[in-house]
């Protein structure tokens, strides 16, 4: 049975949406020079700015991605989200 035009349209729409959502959040698309301003914002709400910046810059240089906002949203950057410490906790702020 051939796919209908509606299902083809939905498939193409989903592919385009996923492509443009990657660009919008910079998932793996940052240049190393973009890390500092992104991490400065990411760490702006914490009282532990030095360690936050250290680990954020380290994670950004490896993953070329920083999640949006000052907290959470790590699912946007899979590499950033899955990098763990020796103890198993999250490495990236």
mmCIF file of N, CA, C and O in Angstrom, residues 23-67:
data_model
loop_
_atom_site.group_PDB
_atom_site.id
_atom_site.type_symbol
_atom_site.label_atom_id
_atom_site.label_comp_id
_atom_site.label_asym_id
_atom_site.label_seq_id
_atom_site.Cartn_x
_atom_site.Cartn_y
_atom_site.Cartn_z
ATOM 1 N N UNK A 23 19.328 23.488 15.019
ATOM 2 C CA UNK A 23 19.985 24.766 14.749
ATOM 3 C C UNK A 23 19.604 25.786 15.813
ATOM 4 O O UNK A 23 20.434 26.542 16.296
ATOM 5 N N UNK A 24 18.332 25.797 16.228
ATOM 6 C CA UNK A 24 17.866 26.778 17.201
ATOM 7 C C UNK A 24 18.591 26.635 18.528
ATOM 8 O O UNK A 24 18.940 27.624 19.164
ATOM 9 N N UNK A 25 18.830 25.430 18.981
ATOM 10 C CA UNK A 25 19.489 25.234 20.256
ATOM 11 C C UNK A 25 20.989 25.037 20.138
ATOM 12 O O UNK A 25 21.679 24.917 21.124
ATOM 13 N N UNK A 26 21.520 25.003 18.942
ATOM 14 C CA UNK A 26 22.951 24.847 18.762
ATOM 15 C C UNK A 26 23.465 23.491 19.180
ATOM 16 O O UNK A 26 24.582 23.365 19.642
ATOM 17 N N UNK A 27 22.695 22.454 19.026
ATOM 18 C CA UNK A 27 23.074 21.108 19.443
ATOM 19 C C UNK A 27 24.309 20.663 18.670
ATOM 20 O O UNK A 27 24.218 20.260 17.532
ATOM 21 N N UNK A 28 25.472 20.746 19.319
ATOM 22 C CA UNK A 28 26.702 20.324 18.674
ATOM 23 C C UNK A 28 27.161 21.252 17.575
ATOM 24 O O UNK A 28 28.017 20.895 16.796
ATOM 25 N N UNK A 29 26.616 22.429 17.503
ATOM 26 C CA UNK A 29 26.914 23.351 16.415
ATOM 27 C C UNK A 29 27.763 24.546 16.848
ATOM 28 O O UNK A 29 28.103 25.364 16.030
ATOM 29 N N UNK A 30 28.062 24.653 18.115
ATOM 30 C CA UNK A 30 28.833 25.809 18.582
ATOM 31 C C UNK A 30 30.281 25.723 18.127
ATOM 32 O O UNK A 30 30.824 24.643 17.933
ATOM 33 N N UNK A 31 30.887 26.874 17.982
ATOM 34 C CA UNK A 31 32.339 26.945 17.789
ATOM 35 C C UNK A 31 32.936 27.108 19.179
ATOM 36 O O UNK A 31 32.284 27.614 20.095
ATOM 37 N N UNK A 32 34.179 26.713 19.368
ATOM 38 C CA UNK A 32 34.799 26.885 20.697
ATOM 39 C C UNK A 32 34.750 28.334 21.203
ATOM 40 O O UNK A 32 34.615 28.565 22.396
ATOM 41 N N UNK A 33 34.793 29.299 20.307
ATOM 42 C CA UNK A 33 34.727 30.707 20.728
ATOM 43 C C UNK A 33 33.350 31.095 21.253
ATOM 44 O O UNK A 33 33.203 32.112 21.927
ATOM 45 N N UNK A 34 32.323 30.297 20.966
ATOM 46 C CA UNK A 34 30.963 30.576 21.452
ATOM 47 C C UNK A 34 30.741 30.074 22.868
ATOM 48 O O UNK A 34 29.736 30.404 23.491
ATOM 49 N N UNK A 35 31.660 29.264 23.384
ATOM 50 C CA UNK A 35 31.455 28.629 24.691
ATOM 51 C C UNK A 35 31.430 29.625 25.842
ATOM 52 O O UNK A 35 30.594 29.507 26.736
ATOM 53 N N UNK A 36 32.339 30.574 25.851
ATOM 54 C CA UNK A 36 32.432 31.497 26.975
ATOM 55 C C UNK A 36 31.143 32.283 27.223
ATOM 56 O O UNK A 36 30.636 32.302 28.347
ATOM 57 N N UNK A 37 30.548 32.938 26.211
ATOM 58 C CA UNK A 37 29.299 33.656 26.486
ATOM 59 C C UNK A 37 28.141 32.731 26.868
ATOM 60 O O UNK A 37 27.333 33.081 27.739
ATOM 61 N N UNK A 38 28.069 31.562 26.254
ATOM 62 C CA UNK A 38 26.991 30.618 26.593
ATOM 63 C C UNK A 38 27.140 30.135 28.034
ATOM 64 O O UNK A 38 26.158 30.039 28.771
ATOM 65 N N UNK A 39 28.377 29.830 28.451
ATOM 66 C CA UNK A 39 28.610 29.358 29.817
ATOM 67 C C UNK A 39 28.430 30.482 30.833
ATOM 68 O O UNK A 39 27.973 30.235 31.948
ATOM 69 N N UNK A 40 28.780 31.697 30.454
ATOM 70 C CA UNK A 40 28.569 32.831 31.362
ATOM 71 C C UNK A 40 27.095 32.956 31.696
ATOM 72 O O UNK A 40 26.715 33.132 32.859
ATOM 73 N N UNK A 41 26.236 32.819 30.688
ATOM 74 C CA UNK A 41 24.800 32.873 30.952
ATOM 75 C C UNK A 41 24.336 31.641 31.724
ATOM 76 O O UNK A 41 23.556 31.746 32.664
ATOM 77 N N UNK A 42 24.811 30.467 31.321
ATOM 78 C CA UNK A 42 24.410 29.210 31.985
ATOM 79 C C UNK A 42 24.718 29.268 33.479
ATOM 80 O O UNK A 42 23.959 28.765 34.295
ATOM 81 N N UNK A 43 25.840 29.855 33.853
ATOM 82 C CA UNK A 43 26.285 29.885 35.250
ATOM 83 C C UNK A 43 25.883 31.174 35.975
ATOM 84 O O UNK A 43 26.291 31.383 37.124
ATOM 85 N N UNK A 44 25.098 32.027 35.344
ATOM 86 C CA UNK A 44 24.778 33.330 35.933
ATOM 87 C C UNK A 44 23.912 33.249 37.190
ATOM 88 O O UNK A 44 23.969 34.143 38.034
ATOM 89 N N UNK A 45 23.140 32.196 37.360
ATOM 90 C CA UNK A 45 22.221 32.112 38.502
ATOM 91 C C UNK A 45 22.787 31.340 39.690
ATOM 92 O O UNK A 45 22.151 31.268 40.725
ATOM 93 N N UNK A 46 23.984 30.765 39.562
ATOM 94 C CA UNK A 46 24.533 29.971 40.658
ATOM 95 C C UNK A 46 25.417 30.815 41.561
ATOM 96 O O UNK A 46 25.971 31.834 41.148
ATOM 97 N N UNK A 47 25.563 30.368 42.795
ATOM 98 C CA UNK A 47 26.475 31.049 43.712
ATOM 99 C C UNK A 47 27.878 30.448 43.615
ATOM 100 O O UNK A 47 28.803 30.958 44.228
ATOM 101 N N UNK A 48 28.036 29.388 42.841
ATOM 102 C CA UNK A 48 29.332 28.718 42.663
ATOM 103 C C UNK A 48 29.823 28.950 41.230
ATOM 104 O O UNK A 48 29.970 28.014 40.444
ATOM 105 N N UNK A 49 30.091 30.210 40.906
ATOM 106 C CA UNK A 49 30.402 30.570 39.524
ATOM 107 C C UNK A 49 31.699 29.958 39.000
ATOM 108 O O UNK A 49 31.746 29.501 37.862
ATOM 109 N N UNK A 50 32.767 29.942 39.810
ATOM 110 C CA UNK A 50 34.046 29.428 39.319
ATOM 111 C C UNK A 50 33.967 27.959 38.914
ATOM 112 O O UNK A 50 34.333 27.612 37.788
ATOM 113 N N UNK A 51 33.505 27.051 39.797
ATOM 114 C CA UNK A 51 33.418 25.652 39.362
ATOM 115 C C UNK A 51 32.410 25.457 38.231
ATOM 116 O O UNK A 51 32.637 24.653 37.327
ATOM 117 N N UNK A 52 31.323 26.204 38.241
ATOM 118 C CA UNK A 52 30.331 26.088 37.180
ATOM 119 C C UNK A 52 30.955 26.458 35.840
ATOM 120 O O UNK A 52 30.818 25.730 34.847
ATOM 121 N N UNK A 53 31.672 27.585 35.802
ATOM 122 C CA UNK A 53 32.310 28.010 34.557
ATOM 123 C C UNK A 53 33.374 27.008 34.104
ATOM 124 O O UNK A 53 33.472 26.696 32.917
ATOM 125 N N UNK A 54 34.167 26.494 35.043
ATOM 126 C CA UNK A 54 35.220 25.542 34.698
ATOM 127 C C UNK A 54 34.623 24.318 33.997
ATOM 128 O O UNK A 54 35.055 23.932 32.912
ATOM 129 N N UNK A 55 33.609 23.721 34.621
ATOM 130 C CA UNK A 55 33.030 22.508 34.054
ATOM 131 C C UNK A 55 32.179 22.800 32.821
ATOM 132 O O UNK A 55 32.151 22.008 31.875
ATOM 133 N N UNK A 56 31.496 23.920 32.801
ATOM 134 C CA UNK A 56 30.703 24.272 31.628
ATOM 135 C C UNK A 56 31.612 24.462 30.410
ATOM 136 O O UNK A 56 31.325 23.951 29.327
ATOM 137 N N UNK A 57 32.722 25.173 30.585
ATOM 138 C CA UNK A 57 33.650 25.385 29.472
ATOM 139 C C UNK A 57 34.275 24.069 29.009
ATOM 140 O O UNK A 57 34.457 23.836 27.814
ATOM 141 N N UNK A 58 34.594 23.207 29.978
ATOM 142 C CA UNK A 58 35.147 21.889 29.640
ATOM 143 C C UNK A 58 34.133 21.072 28.837
ATOM 144 O O UNK A 58 34.469 20.462 27.818
ATOM 145 N N UNK A 59 32.900 21.054 29.299
ATOM 146 C CA UNK A 59 31.847 20.309 28.611
ATOM 147 C C UNK A 59 31.547 20.913 27.242
ATOM 148 O O UNK A 59 31.351 20.181 26.267
ATOM 149 N N UNK A 60 31.512 22.225 27.166
ATOM 150 C CA UNK A 60 31.216 22.881 25.900
ATOM 151 C C UNK A 60 32.312 22.610 24.875
ATOM 152 O O UNK A 60 32.028 22.358 23.706
ATOM 153 N N UNK A 61 33.564 22.624 25.316
ATOM 154 C CA UNK A 61 34.645 22.379 24.367
ATOM 155 C C UNK A 61 34.612 20.944 23.842
ATOM 156 O O UNK A 61 34.987 20.686 22.705
ATOM 157 N N UNK A 62 34.127 20.011 24.652
ATOM 158 C CA UNK A 62 34.017 18.621 24.202
ATOM 159 C C UNK A 62 32.761 18.405 23.364
ATOM 160 O O UNK A 62 32.800 17.768 22.313
ATOM 161 N N UNK A 63 31.645 18.926 23.831
ATOM 162 C CA UNK A 63 30.345 18.640 23.206
ATOM 163 C C UNK A 63 29.923 19.673 22.166
ATOM 164 O O UNK A 63 29.021 19.408 21.371
ATOM 165 N N UNK A 64 30.529 20.861 22.205
ATOM 166 C CA UNK A 64 30.151 21.980 21.340
ATOM 167 C C UNK A 64 28.665 22.297 21.450
ATOM 168 O O UNK A 64 27.967 22.539 20.472
ATOM 169 N N UNK A 65 28.207 22.278 22.693
ATOM 170 C CA UNK A 65 26.799 22.551 22.981
ATOM 171 C C UNK A 65 26.664 22.962 24.440
ATOM 172 O O UNK A 65 27.368 22.436 25.297
ATOM 173 N N UNK A 66 25.788 23.929 24.712
ATOM 174 C CA UNK A 66 25.424 24.306 26.075
ATOM 175 C C UNK A 66 23.903 24.399 26.098
ATOM 176 O O UNK A 66 23.311 25.072 25.246
ATOM 177 N N UNK A 67 23.235 23.724 27.040
ATOM 178 C CA UNK A 67 21.765 23.775 27.079
ATOM 179 C C UNK A 67 21.265 25.198 27.312
ATOM 180 O O UNK A 67 21.936 25.995 27.972
#
